[in-house]
Amino acid sequence: FSGATFLGIVFLRSRTGFGRVYFADLTGSGIAGLAVLAAMYLLPPEQLQVVPLTLWAVAAIVWFGLGRGGNLSPVLTGILGVVTVAAYLWLPGLTGVPDVSTSQYKGVSYARNFPDSQRIYRSISPFGDLQIYASSYMHFSPGLSDNAAFNLPELPGKSFVAMYIDGEGPEGIMREPPAEDASYFHYLPMDYPYVVRPKANTFVVQFGGGISTEAALHSGATSVTVAESNPAILQAFADPVIKDASSNILSDPRLKIIDYDGRLYLSHTGNHYDVIDLSLADSVGLSNPGGFAIVEKYSYTTDAMLDAPSPRSAGSPLGEGSSGSVSALIANALRLAQPRRASDHLSPASAPRLT
């Protein structure tokens, strides 16, 4: 109450000039916001603090330069600003204290600790700090059948790389397997919908690292439409290094990319699909060990699943090949939406991993 009363008195006594002050405040906030947004394309997260420090120094120089502090004030303020920014950039290296400390429970922290870990790609933008690591320890086989160990030769080393966005992940990226491992995808649960519907016209809700898309292409899908709303991911797959790591999957003529959220696209399109793969490529975070047992994402709520349209062809299966908790979420949403027909749409890929 006292604070509100004080502000009210200030506004009342300064009502003639308050409009200009408020305009200056909003203008400064807008300029600062645009500056930080532009800086996110140029500076990594650990150096973004340079932007508000620089804005502070510039504002101080302009303020004192208007004659409120003498002729030396702008010079001294400029020197102080330069020293502050330099200290921010140099002190972490000199003292050995990291400028930004990444939690040990973040997915990217595990990747950095592998003995042969190597970062092969990084892009920074408002869409995230996207980093891709290669290591012989990387392997992504969600729900792989135990029978694969007896019937398939071992995959070549470094067949997989891992993608992390803002430290979260990993999302697996897979190289095209050799001919002797061509049936690798048939031992994954995500292959089951294509047993029910061979030669399917498929829609993959989220491209992510592309393993669900690659599984669809290897399982006989005649066409695959895949959505990805993050342009940084699509840009990464256009990079020569990631093209090699993914065997240039985006160049497959059967593949069509939709640069939009897959769930929203499905709710508006008139196209029909035989198989809808709710890939949810970043759902690995839901089962990460450590201090992040709860991940708040609307995509992983019952409401989001209920909002998603049902399969666009009668009896079309829904596939899902990520964590068991997501499988249970999808099954529950289907039972709530269509209690009598849920079993018609839910493929064994969403069942418990018993193979």
Tab-separated table of C-alpha atoms in Angstrom:
chain	number	residue	atom	x	y	z
A	1	PHE	CA	0.000	0.000	0.000
A	2	SER	CA	2.760	2.474	0.935
A	3	GLY	CA	4.688	1.794	-2.272
A	4	ALA	CA	1.593	2.267	-4.442
A	5	THR	CA	0.755	5.485	-2.581
A	6	PHE	CA	4.276	6.820	-3.118
A	7	LEU	CA	4.185	6.054	-6.849
A	8	GLY	CA	0.752	7.617	-7.132
A	9	ILE	CA	2.005	10.840	-5.534
A	10	VAL	CA	5.049	10.908	-7.838
A	11	PHE	CA	2.885	10.420	-10.934
A	12	LEU	CA	0.458	13.102	-9.748
A	13	ARG	CA	3.145	15.721	-9.119
A	14	SER	CA	4.979	14.892	-12.371
A	15	ARG	CA	1.902	14.470	-14.536
A	16	THR	CA	3.026	17.077	-17.061
A	17	GLY	CA	6.269	15.294	-17.873
A	18	PHE	CA	5.218	11.738	-17.108
A	19	GLY	CA	4.138	11.015	-20.686
A	20	ARG	CA	7.614	11.786	-22.012
A	21	VAL	CA	9.276	9.698	-19.292
A	22	TYR	CA	6.990	6.752	-19.990
A	23	PHE	CA	7.603	7.072	-23.738
A	24	ALA	CA	11.357	7.095	-23.147
A	25	ASP	CA	11.048	4.047	-20.900
A	26	LEU	CA	9.087	2.027	-23.475
A	27	THR	CA	11.368	3.130	-26.308
A	28	GLY	CA	14.469	2.127	-24.357
A	29	SER	CA	12.936	-1.237	-23.458
A	30	GLY	CA	12.043	-1.906	-27.084
A	31	ILE	CA	15.507	-0.985	-28.361
A	32	ALA	CA	17.158	-3.136	-25.691
A	33	GLY	CA	14.905	-6.067	-26.516
A	34	LEU	CA	15.722	-5.839	-30.221
A	35	ALA	CA	19.433	-5.543	-29.422
A	36	VAL	CA	19.365	-8.692	-27.282
A	37	LEU	CA	17.357	-10.538	-29.945
A	38	ALA	CA	19.881	-9.608	-32.638
A	39	ALA	CA	22.764	-10.536	-30.343
A	40	MET	CA	21.357	-14.044	-29.939
A	41	TYR	CA	22.333	-14.674	-33.563
A	42	LEU	CA	25.912	-13.539	-32.915
A	43	LEU	CA	26.871	-14.354	-29.338
A	44	PRO	CA	26.733	-17.685	-27.507
A	45	PRO	CA	24.616	-17.734	-24.328
A	46	GLU	CA	27.678	-17.474	-22.102
A	47	GLN	CA	28.513	-14.069	-23.626
A	48	LEU	CA	25.045	-12.536	-23.900
A	49	GLN	CA	25.578	-10.547	-20.719
A	50	VAL	CA	27.841	-8.312	-22.796
A	51	VAL	CA	24.751	-6.758	-24.414
A	52	PRO	CA	23.086	-5.287	-21.276
A	53	LEU	CA	26.517	-4.181	-20.004
A	54	THR	CA	27.166	-2.337	-23.265
A	55	LEU	CA	23.692	-0.786	-23.251
A	56	TRP	CA	24.275	0.398	-19.697
A	57	ALA	CA	27.589	2.003	-20.683
A	58	VAL	CA	26.078	3.708	-23.750
A	59	ALA	CA	23.124	5.021	-21.733
A	60	ALA	CA	25.441	6.386	-19.065
A	61	ILE	CA	27.654	8.094	-21.655
A	62	VAL	CA	24.615	9.703	-23.313
A	63	TRP	CA	23.229	10.803	-19.936
A	64	PHE	CA	26.435	12.457	-18.753
A	65	GLY	CA	27.115	13.793	-22.236
A	66	LEU	CA	24.024	15.973	-21.998
A	67	GLY	CA	25.864	18.223	-19.579
A	68	ARG	CA	24.808	16.744	-16.251
A	69	GLY	CA	28.238	15.625	-15.106
A	70	GLY	CA	30.908	17.821	-16.617
A	71	ASN	CA	33.139	17.220	-19.622
A	72	LEU	CA	35.067	14.335	-18.068
A	73	SER	CA	32.011	12.314	-17.047
A	74	PRO	CA	31.317	10.756	-20.488
A	75	VAL	CA	34.988	9.808	-20.854
A	76	LEU	CA	35.197	8.254	-17.403
A	77	THR	CA	31.917	6.420	-17.925
A	78	GLY	CA	33.137	5.058	-21.261
A	79	ILE	CA	36.366	3.824	-19.671
A	80	LEU	CA	34.402	2.187	-16.847
A	81	GLY	CA	32.109	0.504	-19.373
A	82	VAL	CA	35.029	-0.889	-21.386
A	83	VAL	CA	36.713	-2.170	-18.211
A	84	THR	CA	33.468	-3.829	-17.059
A	85	VAL	CA	32.885	-5.637	-20.367
A	86	ALA	CA	36.551	-6.670	-20.571
A	87	ALA	CA	36.449	-8.018	-17.026
A	88	TYR	CA	33.316	-10.012	-17.819
A	89	LEU	CA	34.986	-11.587	-20.870
A	90	TRP	CA	38.465	-12.196	-19.447
A	91	LEU	CA	38.036	-12.987	-15.759
A	92	PRO	CA	36.435	-16.449	-16.232
A	93	GLY	CA	39.454	-17.592	-18.256
A	94	LEU	CA	41.936	-16.068	-15.842
A	95	THR	CA	40.309	-17.470	-12.700
A	96	GLY	CA	39.150	-20.812	-14.077
A	97	VAL	CA	35.577	-20.083	-12.998
A	98	PRO	CA	33.116	-20.837	-15.831
A	99	ASP	CA	31.062	-17.884	-17.041
A	100	VAL	CA	28.005	-20.163	-17.314
A	101	SER	CA	27.884	-23.404	-15.344
A	102	THR	CA	25.908	-26.191	-17.035
A	103	SER	CA	24.095	-28.533	-14.680
A	104	GLN	CA	25.681	-31.963	-14.457
A	105	TYR	CA	22.246	-33.455	-15.064
A	106	LYS	CA	21.802	-31.778	-18.434
A	107	GLY	CA	22.046	-34.152	-21.363
A	108	VAL	CA	24.865	-32.196	-22.948
A	109	SER	CA	26.943	-32.607	-19.777
A	110	TYR	CA	26.907	-36.374	-20.216
A	111	ALA	CA	28.003	-36.018	-23.841
A	112	ARG	CA	30.921	-33.768	-22.919
A	113	ASN	CA	32.157	-36.343	-20.398
A	114	PHE	CA	32.590	-39.159	-22.929
A	115	PRO	CA	36.313	-39.833	-23.462
A	116	ASP	CA	36.138	-39.450	-27.246
A	117	SER	CA	33.434	-36.778	-27.310
A	118	GLN	CA	33.750	-34.233	-30.112
A	119	ARG	CA	31.449	-31.339	-30.935
A	120	ILE	CA	30.936	-31.417	-34.694
A	121	TYR	CA	28.344	-28.655	-35.068
A	122	ARG	CA	27.010	-25.637	-33.210
A	123	SER	CA	24.562	-22.923	-34.145
A	124	ILE	CA	23.281	-20.095	-31.964
A	125	SER	CA	20.054	-18.215	-32.543
A	126	PRO	CA	16.835	-17.268	-30.742
A	127	PHE	CA	15.661	-20.778	-31.693
A	128	GLY	CA	18.202	-22.293	-29.324
A	129	ASP	CA	21.821	-23.139	-28.764
A	130	LEU	CA	21.987	-26.227	-30.973
A	131	GLN	CA	25.017	-28.471	-30.496
A	132	ILE	CA	25.758	-31.856	-32.037
A	133	TYR	CA	28.287	-34.257	-30.521
A	134	ALA	CA	29.907	-37.379	-31.953
A	135	SER	CA	31.190	-40.258	-29.827
A	136	SER	CA	31.525	-44.015	-30.068
A	137	TYR	CA	29.369	-44.150	-26.926
A	138	MET	CA	26.342	-42.724	-28.758
A	139	HIS	CA	23.634	-45.249	-29.587
A	140	PHE	CA	19.899	-44.702	-30.119
A	141	SER	CA	17.645	-47.750	-30.398
A	142	PRO	CA	14.325	-46.922	-28.679
A	143	GLY	CA	12.722	-50.239	-27.740
A	144	LEU	CA	15.107	-52.364	-29.829
A	145	SER	CA	14.192	-56.055	-29.663
A	146	ASP	CA	16.669	-58.394	-27.976
A	147	ASN	CA	16.451	-60.560	-31.099
A	148	ALA	CA	18.500	-57.956	-32.956
A	149	ALA	CA	21.584	-59.041	-31.012
A	150	PHE	CA	21.252	-62.557	-32.437
A	151	ASN	CA	20.236	-61.727	-35.997
A	152	LEU	CA	22.103	-58.546	-36.929
A	153	PRO	CA	25.818	-57.798	-37.104
A	154	GLU	CA	27.031	-54.955	-34.948
A	155	LEU	CA	26.525	-51.510	-36.409
A	156	PRO	CA	29.688	-49.677	-37.491
A	157	GLY	CA	31.292	-47.400	-34.929
A	158	LYS	CA	29.975	-43.845	-34.683
A	159	SER	CA	26.788	-44.650	-36.567
A	160	PHE	CA	25.018	-42.119	-34.350
A	161	VAL	CA	25.541	-38.529	-33.296
A	162	ALA	CA	23.543	-36.658	-30.662
A	163	MET	CA	21.802	-33.313	-30.968
A	164	TYR	CA	21.189	-31.045	-27.973
A	165	ILE	CA	19.130	-27.858	-27.886
A	166	ASP	CA	19.840	-25.529	-24.969
A	167	GLY	CA	21.576	-28.441	-23.264
A	168	GLU	CA	18.502	-30.683	-23.430
A	169	GLY	CA	18.556	-34.004	-25.235
A	170	PRO	CA	19.871	-36.056	-26.779
A	171	GLU	CA	17.995	-36.418	-30.042
A	172	GLY	CA	19.629	-39.137	-32.102
A	173	ILE	CA	20.860	-38.675	-35.662
A	174	MET	CA	21.673	-41.902	-37.495
A	175	ARG	CA	23.833	-42.644	-40.495
A	176	GLU	CA	22.417	-44.948	-43.179
A	177	PRO	CA	23.187	-48.497	-41.995
A	178	PRO	CA	25.219	-50.817	-44.271
A	179	ALA	CA	23.482	-53.446	-46.392
A	180	GLU	CA	24.010	-56.225	-43.859
A	181	ASP	CA	22.192	-54.127	-41.231
A	182	ALA	CA	19.384	-53.018	-43.527
A	183	SER	CA	16.761	-54.813	-41.411
A	184	TYR	CA	17.852	-52.925	-38.276
A	185	PHE	CA	14.683	-50.816	-38.232
A	186	HIS	CA	12.451	-53.894	-38.363
A	187	TYR	CA	13.545	-54.693	-34.798
A	188	LEU	CA	12.292	-51.336	-33.512
A	189	PRO	CA	8.726	-50.858	-32.185
A	190	MET	CA	8.278	-47.927	-34.549
A	191	ASP	CA	8.269	-50.448	-37.432
A	192	TYR	CA	5.043	-52.079	-36.239
A	193	PRO	CA	2.564	-49.602	-37.824
A	194	TYR	CA	4.075	-50.410	-41.224
A	195	VAL	CA	3.414	-54.101	-40.661
A	196	VAL	CA	-0.251	-53.210	-40.228
A	197	ARG	CA	-0.204	-50.724	-43.103
A	198	PRO	CA	2.519	-51.587	-45.643
A	199	LYS	CA	3.347	-49.015	-48.339
A	200	ALA	CA	1.868	-46.316	-46.165
A	201	ASN	CA	1.489	-42.621	-46.768
A	202	THR	CA	3.051	-41.450	-43.508
A	203	PHE	CA	3.054	-38.262	-41.474
A	204	VAL	CA	5.790	-37.782	-38.848
A	205	VAL	CA	4.758	-35.165	-36.298
A	206	GLN	CA	8.292	-34.075	-35.328
A	207	PHE	CA	11.497	-34.568	-37.311
A	208	GLY	CA	13.937	-34.059	-34.444
A	209	GLY	CA	17.043	-36.088	-35.238
A	210	GLY	CA	15.283	-37.957	-38.037
A	211	ILE	CA	15.317	-41.543	-36.725
A	212	SER	CA	11.513	-41.911	-36.931
A	213	THR	CA	11.636	-40.539	-40.462
A	214	GLU	CA	14.439	-42.921	-41.397
A	215	ALA	CA	12.469	-45.824	-39.911
A	216	ALA	CA	9.458	-44.907	-42.050
A	217	LEU	CA	11.581	-44.770	-45.204
A	218	HIS	CA	13.150	-48.151	-44.407
A	219	SER	CA	9.807	-49.733	-43.572
A	220	GLY	CA	8.374	-49.332	-47.056
A	221	ALA	CA	6.491	-46.044	-46.761
A	222	THR	CA	5.727	-44.757	-50.238
A	223	SER	CA	5.802	-41.138	-49.056
A	224	VAL	CA	6.731	-39.453	-45.787
A	225	THR	CA	5.619	-35.972	-44.773
A	226	VAL	CA	7.529	-34.746	-41.745
A	227	ALA	CA	7.036	-31.560	-39.729
A	228	GLU	CA	9.679	-29.578	-37.900
A	229	SER	CA	8.898	-26.179	-36.414
A	230	ASN	CA	12.469	-25.309	-35.410
A	231	PRO	CA	14.312	-23.789	-38.397
A	232	ALA	CA	17.644	-24.243	-36.621
A	233	ILE	CA	17.262	-28.026	-36.920
A	234	LEU	CA	16.531	-27.881	-40.644
A	235	GLN	CA	19.485	-25.518	-41.085
A	236	ALA	CA	21.717	-27.984	-39.231
A	237	PHE	CA	20.763	-30.823	-41.568
A	238	ALA	CA	21.783	-28.629	-44.515
A	239	ASP	CA	25.317	-28.354	-43.124
A	240	PRO	CA	27.856	-30.616	-44.920
A	241	VAL	CA	29.028	-32.232	-41.665
A	242	ILE	CA	25.497	-33.183	-40.600
A	243	LYS	CA	24.590	-34.190	-44.142
A	244	ASP	CA	27.351	-36.781	-43.865
A	245	ALA	CA	26.315	-37.855	-40.346
A	246	SER	CA	22.688	-38.347	-41.478
A	247	SER	CA	23.481	-39.712	-44.960
A	248	ASN	CA	21.709	-36.619	-46.319
A	249	ILE	CA	18.294	-37.918	-45.314
A	250	LEU	CA	16.500	-34.721	-46.388
A	251	SER	CA	17.421	-35.383	-50.023
A	252	ASP	CA	15.270	-38.539	-50.235
A	253	PRO	CA	12.689	-37.982	-53.010
A	254	ARG	CA	9.962	-39.654	-50.938
A	255	LEU	CA	10.362	-37.052	-48.208
A	256	LYS	CA	8.412	-33.806	-47.880
A	257	ILE	CA	9.348	-31.287	-45.186
A	258	ILE	CA	6.771	-29.066	-43.483
A	259	ASP	CA	8.442	-26.205	-41.586
A	260	TYR	CA	5.580	-25.942	-39.116
A	261	ASP	CA	4.378	-27.575	-35.913
A	262	GLY	CA	3.167	-31.032	-36.860
A	263	ARG	CA	0.211	-31.134	-34.488
A	264	LEU	CA	-1.059	-27.753	-35.698
A	265	TYR	CA	-0.511	-28.753	-39.328
A	266	LEU	CA	-2.597	-31.884	-38.864
A	267	SER	CA	-5.447	-29.909	-37.347
A	268	HIS	CA	-5.747	-27.742	-40.486
A	269	THR	CA	-4.703	-29.912	-43.413
A	270	GLY	CA	-7.140	-31.788	-45.598
A	271	ASN	CA	-4.554	-34.435	-46.484
A	272	HIS	CA	-5.068	-38.026	-45.404
A	273	TYR	CA	-2.383	-40.322	-44.035
A	274	ASP	CA	-2.248	-44.055	-43.459
A	275	VAL	CA	0.186	-43.798	-40.531
A	276	ILE	CA	0.695	-40.873	-38.165
A	277	ASP	CA	3.933	-41.156	-36.198
A	278	LEU	CA	3.776	-39.178	-32.945
A	279	SER	CA	7.550	-39.249	-32.825
A	280	LEU	CA	8.001	-36.596	-30.096
A	281	ALA	CA	11.733	-36.724	-30.678
A	282	ASP	CA	12.630	-34.640	-27.624
A	283	SER	CA	10.649	-36.754	-25.146
A	284	VAL	CA	13.877	-38.381	-23.951
A	285	GLY	CA	14.032	-35.596	-21.362
A	286	LEU	CA	11.012	-37.086	-19.613
A	287	SER	CA	13.073	-40.065	-18.472
A	288	ASN	CA	16.442	-38.396	-17.812
A	289	PRO	CA	18.033	-39.257	-14.458
A	290	GLY	CA	19.029	-36.611	-11.970
A	291	GLY	CA	17.261	-33.476	-10.861
A	292	PHE	CA	14.796	-33.012	-13.716
A	293	ALA	CA	12.138	-35.652	-13.130
A	294	ILE	CA	9.412	-33.194	-14.150
A	295	VAL	CA	9.534	-31.599	-17.604
A	296	GLU	CA	6.797	-29.094	-18.316
A	297	LYS	CA	5.925	-29.195	-21.996
A	298	TYR	CA	2.437	-28.747	-23.372
A	299	SER	CA	3.138	-31.349	-26.059
A	300	TYR	CA	3.322	-33.976	-23.322
A	301	THR	CA	-0.045	-33.346	-21.717
A	302	THR	CA	-3.334	-35.168	-22.094
A	303	ASP	CA	-4.925	-31.922	-23.358
A	304	ALA	CA	-2.388	-31.720	-26.186
A	305	MET	CA	-3.103	-35.296	-27.185
A	306	LEU	CA	-6.846	-34.678	-27.079
A	307	ASP	CA	-6.398	-31.600	-29.276
A	308	ALA	CA	-4.465	-33.616	-31.852
A	309	PRO	CA	-6.703	-34.885	-34.659
A	310	SER	CA	-7.475	-38.561	-34.879
A	311	PRO	CA	-5.900	-40.584	-37.721
A	312	ARG	CA	-7.021	-39.283	-41.089
A	313	SER	CA	-7.966	-42.689	-42.528
A	314	ALA	CA	-10.282	-45.262	-41.025
A	315	GLY	CA	-8.344	-47.675	-38.864
A	316	SER	CA	-5.051	-45.879	-39.388
A	317	PRO	CA	-2.521	-46.738	-36.690
A	318	LEU	CA	-0.796	-44.206	-34.509
A	319	GLY	CA	2.851	-44.980	-33.913
A	320	GLU	CA	5.126	-43.769	-31.154
A	321	GLY	CA	8.650	-44.863	-30.413
A	322	SER	CA	9.871	-42.755	-27.520
A	323	SER	CA	9.580	-43.195	-23.772
A	324	GLY	CA	7.083	-45.449	-22.032
A	325	SER	CA	5.593	-42.510	-20.135
A	326	VAL	CA	4.675	-40.838	-23.438
A	327	SER	CA	3.169	-44.105	-24.683
A	328	ALA	CA	0.940	-44.250	-21.595
A	329	LEU	CA	-0.039	-40.599	-22.146
A	330	ILE	CA	-1.087	-41.253	-25.750
A	331	ALA	CA	-3.015	-44.386	-24.809
A	332	ASN	CA	-4.879	-42.524	-22.056
A	333	ALA	CA	-5.779	-39.640	-24.390
A	334	LEU	CA	-7.082	-42.041	-27.043
A	335	ARG	CA	-9.225	-43.865	-24.513
A	336	LEU	CA	-10.686	-40.580	-23.304
A	337	ALA	CA	-11.379	-39.377	-26.861
A	338	GLN	CA	-12.628	-42.638	-28.382
A	339	PRO	CA	-13.067	-45.247	-25.651
A	340	ARG	CA	-14.518	-47.828	-28.014
A	341	ARG	CA	-12.063	-47.341	-30.875
A	342	ALA	CA	-8.754	-46.636	-29.138
A	343	SER	CA	-7.446	-50.115	-29.861
A	344	ASP	CA	-8.084	-49.586	-33.595
A	345	HIS	CA	-5.638	-46.665	-33.708
A	346	LEU	CA	-3.008	-47.590	-31.129
A	347	SER	CA	-0.187	-49.612	-32.614
A	348	PRO	CA	1.981	-52.081	-30.653
A	349	ALA	CA	4.746	-49.454	-30.893
A	350	SER	CA	2.940	-47.714	-28.047
A	351	ALA	CA	2.670	-50.854	-25.940
A	352	PRO	CA	5.133	-51.861	-23.199
A	353	ARG	CA	8.506	-52.934	-24.542
A	354	LEU	CA	8.163	-56.744	-24.283
A	355	THR	CA	9.873	-57.771	-27.527
